[in-house]
C-alpha positions as a Markdown table, in Angstrom:
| # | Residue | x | y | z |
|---|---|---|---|---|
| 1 | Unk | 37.4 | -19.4 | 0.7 |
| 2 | Unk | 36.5 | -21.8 | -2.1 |
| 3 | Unk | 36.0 | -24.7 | 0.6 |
| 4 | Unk | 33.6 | -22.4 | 2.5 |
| 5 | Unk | 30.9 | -22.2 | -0.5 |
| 6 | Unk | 28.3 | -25.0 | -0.9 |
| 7 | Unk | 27.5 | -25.6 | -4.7 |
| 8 | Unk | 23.8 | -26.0 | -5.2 |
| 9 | Unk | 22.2 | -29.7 | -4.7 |
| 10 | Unk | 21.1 | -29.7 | -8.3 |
| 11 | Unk | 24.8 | -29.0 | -9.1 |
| 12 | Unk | 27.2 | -31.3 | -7.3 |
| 13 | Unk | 26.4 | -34.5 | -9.2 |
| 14 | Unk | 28.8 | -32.6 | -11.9 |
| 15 | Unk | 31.5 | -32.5 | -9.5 |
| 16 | Unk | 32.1 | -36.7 | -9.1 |
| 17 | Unk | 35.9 | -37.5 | -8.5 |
| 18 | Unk | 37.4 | -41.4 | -8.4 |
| 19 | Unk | 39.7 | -42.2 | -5.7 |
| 20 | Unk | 41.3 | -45.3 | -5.1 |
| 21 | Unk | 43.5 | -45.9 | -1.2 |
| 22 | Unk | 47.2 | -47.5 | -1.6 |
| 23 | Unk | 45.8 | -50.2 | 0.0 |
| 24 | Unk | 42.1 | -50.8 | -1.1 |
| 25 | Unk | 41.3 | -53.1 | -4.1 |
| 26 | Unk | 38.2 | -51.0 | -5.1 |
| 27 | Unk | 37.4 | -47.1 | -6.5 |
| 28 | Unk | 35.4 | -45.1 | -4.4 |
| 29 | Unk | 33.8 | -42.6 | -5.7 |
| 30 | Unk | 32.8 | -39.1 | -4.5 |
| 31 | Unk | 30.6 | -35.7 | -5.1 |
| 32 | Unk | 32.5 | -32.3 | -4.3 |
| 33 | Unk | 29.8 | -30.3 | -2.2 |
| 34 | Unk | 31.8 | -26.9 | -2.4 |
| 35 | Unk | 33.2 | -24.8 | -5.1 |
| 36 | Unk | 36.3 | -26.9 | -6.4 |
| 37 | Unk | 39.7 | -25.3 | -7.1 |
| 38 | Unk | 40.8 | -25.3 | -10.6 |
| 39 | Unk | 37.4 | -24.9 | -12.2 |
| 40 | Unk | 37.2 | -22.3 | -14.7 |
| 41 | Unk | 33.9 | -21.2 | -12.9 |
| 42 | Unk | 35.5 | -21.0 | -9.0 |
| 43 | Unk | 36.7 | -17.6 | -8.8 |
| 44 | Unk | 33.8 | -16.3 | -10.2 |
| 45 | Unk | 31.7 | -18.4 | -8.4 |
| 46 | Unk | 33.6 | -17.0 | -5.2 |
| 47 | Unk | 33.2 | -13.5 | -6.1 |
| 48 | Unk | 29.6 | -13.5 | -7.0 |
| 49 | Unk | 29.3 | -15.4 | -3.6 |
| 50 | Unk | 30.2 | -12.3 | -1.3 |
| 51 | Unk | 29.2 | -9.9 | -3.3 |
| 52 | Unk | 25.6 | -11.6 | -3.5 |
| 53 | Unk | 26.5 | -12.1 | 1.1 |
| 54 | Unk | 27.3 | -8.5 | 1.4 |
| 55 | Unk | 23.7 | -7.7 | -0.1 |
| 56 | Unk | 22.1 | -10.0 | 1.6 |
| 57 | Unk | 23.6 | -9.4 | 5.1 |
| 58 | Unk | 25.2 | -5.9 | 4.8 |
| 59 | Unk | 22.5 | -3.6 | 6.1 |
| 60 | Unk | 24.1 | -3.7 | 9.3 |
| 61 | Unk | 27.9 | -3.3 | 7.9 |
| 62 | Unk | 27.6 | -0.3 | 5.5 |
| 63 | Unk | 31.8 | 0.0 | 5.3 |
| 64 | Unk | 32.0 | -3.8 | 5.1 |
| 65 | Unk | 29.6 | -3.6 | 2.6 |
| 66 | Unk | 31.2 | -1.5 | 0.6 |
| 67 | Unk | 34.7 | -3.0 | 0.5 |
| 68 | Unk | 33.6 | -6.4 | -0.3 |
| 69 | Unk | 31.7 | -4.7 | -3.3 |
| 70 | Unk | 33.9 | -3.1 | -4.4 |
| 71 | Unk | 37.4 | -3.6 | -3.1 |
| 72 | Unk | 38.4 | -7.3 | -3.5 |
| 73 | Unk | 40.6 | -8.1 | -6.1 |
| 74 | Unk | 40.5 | -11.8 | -7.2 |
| 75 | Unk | 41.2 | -13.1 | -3.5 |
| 76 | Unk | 42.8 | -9.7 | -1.9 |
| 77 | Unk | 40.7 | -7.4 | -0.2 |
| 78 | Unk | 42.8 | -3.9 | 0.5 |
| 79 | Unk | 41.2 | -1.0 | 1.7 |
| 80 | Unk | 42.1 | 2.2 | 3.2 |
| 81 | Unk | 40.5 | 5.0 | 5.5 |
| 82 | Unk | 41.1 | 8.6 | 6.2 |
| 83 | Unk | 41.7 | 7.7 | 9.6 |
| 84 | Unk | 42.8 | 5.4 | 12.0 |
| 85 | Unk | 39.1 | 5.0 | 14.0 |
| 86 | Unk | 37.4 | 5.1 | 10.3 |
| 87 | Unk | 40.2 | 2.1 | 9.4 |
| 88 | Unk | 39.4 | 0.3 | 12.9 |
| 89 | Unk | 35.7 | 0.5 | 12.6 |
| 90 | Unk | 36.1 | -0.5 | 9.0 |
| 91 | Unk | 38.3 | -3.7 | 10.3 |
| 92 | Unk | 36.0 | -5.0 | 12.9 |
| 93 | Unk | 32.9 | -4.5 | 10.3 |
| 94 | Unk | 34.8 | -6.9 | 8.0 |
| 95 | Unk | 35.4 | -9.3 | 10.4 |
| 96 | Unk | 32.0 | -9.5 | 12.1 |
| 97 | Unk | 30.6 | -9.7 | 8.4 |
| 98 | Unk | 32.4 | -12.4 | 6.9 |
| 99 | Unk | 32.0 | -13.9 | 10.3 |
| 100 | Unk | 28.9 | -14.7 | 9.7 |
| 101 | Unk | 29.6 | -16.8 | 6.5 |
| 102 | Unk | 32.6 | -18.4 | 8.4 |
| 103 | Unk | 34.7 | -16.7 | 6.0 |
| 104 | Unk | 37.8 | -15.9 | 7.9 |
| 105 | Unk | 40.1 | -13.4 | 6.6 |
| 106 | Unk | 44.1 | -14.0 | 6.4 |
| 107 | Unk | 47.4 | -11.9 | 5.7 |
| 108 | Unk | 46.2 | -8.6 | 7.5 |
| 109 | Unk | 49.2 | -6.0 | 7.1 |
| 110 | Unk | 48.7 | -2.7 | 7.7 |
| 111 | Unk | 51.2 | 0.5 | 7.4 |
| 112 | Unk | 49.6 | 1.2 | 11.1 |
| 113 | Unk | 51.1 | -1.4 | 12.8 |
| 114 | Unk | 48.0 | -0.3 | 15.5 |
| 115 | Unk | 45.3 | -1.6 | 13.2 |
| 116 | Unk | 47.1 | -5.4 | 13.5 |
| 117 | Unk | 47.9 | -5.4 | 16.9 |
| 118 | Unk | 44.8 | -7.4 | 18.1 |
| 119 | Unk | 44.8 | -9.6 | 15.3 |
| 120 | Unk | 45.8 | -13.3 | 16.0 |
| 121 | Unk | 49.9 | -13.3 | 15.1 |
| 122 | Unk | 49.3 | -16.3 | 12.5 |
| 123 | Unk | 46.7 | -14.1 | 10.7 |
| 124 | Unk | 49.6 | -11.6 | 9.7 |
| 125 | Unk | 50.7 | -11.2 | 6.4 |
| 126 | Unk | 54.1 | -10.9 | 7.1 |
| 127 | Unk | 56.1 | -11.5 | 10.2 |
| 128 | Unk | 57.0 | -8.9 | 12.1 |
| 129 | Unk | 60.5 | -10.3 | 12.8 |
| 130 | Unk | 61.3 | -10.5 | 9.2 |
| 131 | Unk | 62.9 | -7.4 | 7.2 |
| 132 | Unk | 61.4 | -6.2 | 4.0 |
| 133 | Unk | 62.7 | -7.7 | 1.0 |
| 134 | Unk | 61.7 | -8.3 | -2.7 |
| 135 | Unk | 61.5 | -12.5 | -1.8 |
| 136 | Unk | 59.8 | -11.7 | 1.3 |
| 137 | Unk | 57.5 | -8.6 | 0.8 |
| 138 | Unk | 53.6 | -8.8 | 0.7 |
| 139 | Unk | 52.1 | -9.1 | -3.2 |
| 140 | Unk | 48.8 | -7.1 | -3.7 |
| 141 | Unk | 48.1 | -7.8 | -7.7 |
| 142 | Unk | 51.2 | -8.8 | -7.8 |
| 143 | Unk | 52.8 | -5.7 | -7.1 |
| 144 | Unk | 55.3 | -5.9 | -4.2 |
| 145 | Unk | 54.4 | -3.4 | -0.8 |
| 146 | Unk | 56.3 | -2.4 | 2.4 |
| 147 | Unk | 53.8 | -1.8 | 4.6 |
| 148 | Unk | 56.4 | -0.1 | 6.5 |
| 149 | Unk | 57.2 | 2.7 | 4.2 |
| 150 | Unk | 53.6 | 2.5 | 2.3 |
| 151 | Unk | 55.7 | 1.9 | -0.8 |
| 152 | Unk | 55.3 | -0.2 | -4.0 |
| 153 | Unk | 58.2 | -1.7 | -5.8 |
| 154 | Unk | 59.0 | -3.1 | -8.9 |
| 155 | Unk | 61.9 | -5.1 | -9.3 |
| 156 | Unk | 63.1 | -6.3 | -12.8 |
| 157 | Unk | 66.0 | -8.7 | -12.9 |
| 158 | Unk | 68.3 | -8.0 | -16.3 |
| 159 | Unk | 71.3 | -10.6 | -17.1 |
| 160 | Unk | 74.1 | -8.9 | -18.8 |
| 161 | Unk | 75.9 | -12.5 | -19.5 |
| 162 | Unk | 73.8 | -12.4 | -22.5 |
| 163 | Unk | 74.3 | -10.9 | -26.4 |
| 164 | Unk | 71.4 | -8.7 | -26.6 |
| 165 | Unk | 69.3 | -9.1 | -29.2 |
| 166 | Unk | 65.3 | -8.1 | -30.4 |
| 167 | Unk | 64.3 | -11.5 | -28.4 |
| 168 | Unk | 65.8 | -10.8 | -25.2 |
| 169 | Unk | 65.1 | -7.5 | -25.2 |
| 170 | Unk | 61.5 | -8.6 | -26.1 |
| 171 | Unk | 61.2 | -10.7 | -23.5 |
| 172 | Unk | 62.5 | -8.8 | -20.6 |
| 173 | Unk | 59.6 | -6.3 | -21.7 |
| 174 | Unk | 57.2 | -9.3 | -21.1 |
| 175 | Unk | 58.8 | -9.3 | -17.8 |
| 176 | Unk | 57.6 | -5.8 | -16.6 |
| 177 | Unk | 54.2 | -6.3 | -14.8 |
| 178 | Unk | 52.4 | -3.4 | -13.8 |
| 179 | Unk | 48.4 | -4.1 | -13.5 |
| 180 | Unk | 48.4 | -0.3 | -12.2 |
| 181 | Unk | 50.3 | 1.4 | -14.7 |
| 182 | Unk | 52.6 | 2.8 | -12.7 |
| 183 | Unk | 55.7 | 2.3 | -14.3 |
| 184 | Unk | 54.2 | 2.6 | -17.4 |
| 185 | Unk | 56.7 | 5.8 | -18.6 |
| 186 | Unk | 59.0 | 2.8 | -17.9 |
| 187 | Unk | 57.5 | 0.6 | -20.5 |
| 188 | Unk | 56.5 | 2.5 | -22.7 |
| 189 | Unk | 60.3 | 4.0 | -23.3 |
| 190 | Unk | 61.4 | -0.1 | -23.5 |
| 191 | Unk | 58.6 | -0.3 | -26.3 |
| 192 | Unk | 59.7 | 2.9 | -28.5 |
| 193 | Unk | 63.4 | 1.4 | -28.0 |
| 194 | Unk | 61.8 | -2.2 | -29.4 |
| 195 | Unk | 60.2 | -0.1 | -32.4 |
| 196 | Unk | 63.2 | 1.8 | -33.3 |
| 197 | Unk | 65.3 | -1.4 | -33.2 |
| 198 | Unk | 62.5 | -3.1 | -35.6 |
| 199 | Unk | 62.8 | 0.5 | -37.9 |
| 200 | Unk | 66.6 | 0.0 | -38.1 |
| 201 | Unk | 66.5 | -3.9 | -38.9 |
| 202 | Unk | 68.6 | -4.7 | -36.2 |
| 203 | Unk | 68.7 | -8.4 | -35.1 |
């Protein structure tokens, strides 16, 4: 997406890199013309982009419109629909819209494998031909789905080789990511069990 957003003219004298060929005696150097990845300013930058597009160009897109407002999550975009025309409809807006910006969107999984049927194979977020597993399962926030059952998991990997202790167990609360707060009954019972260790001066 990044490569797909021209930074102002006034701008791009700011974004000079050196490069140098194997081969070549002399440093060449170059001005980035699009938002560059690993600036502190690019996913803003990219956000504030299709949000400003979708104003801009949405009239004729309303559902688009209204995803990209409000529905993209750092570079995810997940939406749903009451029904499978309102999804479809919803799907094609999305694509014609971003279309237009030759933004070209990736990854499509759907729990209606009907939705992803006319979408090009390499698009696909996850091969159909693979079985769902915690290595090989689609991340939205980070947060592990199978489009097939339209379930979430969490996985949290505990080693019992190890003498537990306020650090460990510390650190395998760390561990437990949940943007959602989904598990959080989950957490918050590790937390209490942290406090009470802390209360009893146990190392």
């Amino acid at each position: 997406m990044y490569r797909q957003i021209l930074v102002d003219t006034r701008d791009v004298d700011y974004q000079r890199i050196l490069w140098k060929a194997p081969t070549e005696e002399c440093v060449n150097e170059f001005r980035l013309l699009t938002v560059t990845y690993g600036t502190v300013c690019a996913p803003y930058l990219a956000l504030r982009v299709l949000k400003q597009f979708a104003h801009d160009e949405g009239a004729r897109f309303p559902l688009a419109t209204s995803i990209l407002t409000n529905n993209i999550y750092v570079d995810d975009c997940v939406f749903g629909a009451e029904d499978k025309p309102l999804a479809l409809q919803t799907r094609d807006q999305l694509i014609q819209l971003l279309g237009k910006a030759s933004f070209r969107l990736r990854k499509w999984t759907s729990n209606c494998p009907t939705l992803i049927r006319n979408i090009d194979p390499t698009d696909h977020g996850l091969a159909s031909d693979k079985l769902f597993s915690m290595d090989e399962s689609l991340k939205i926030l980070g947060i592990a789905w199978n489009p097939e059952s339209d379930s979430f998991r969490f996985q949290i990997n505990l080693s019992l080789n190890i003498v537990p202790a306020k650090r460990t167990i510390l650190s395998t609360i760390a561990k437990m990511y949940d943007p959602l707060g989904w598990v959080t009954p989950v957490i918050i019972t590790a937390k209490i069990l942290m406090q009470k260790l802390w209360l009893q001066q146990c190392s």
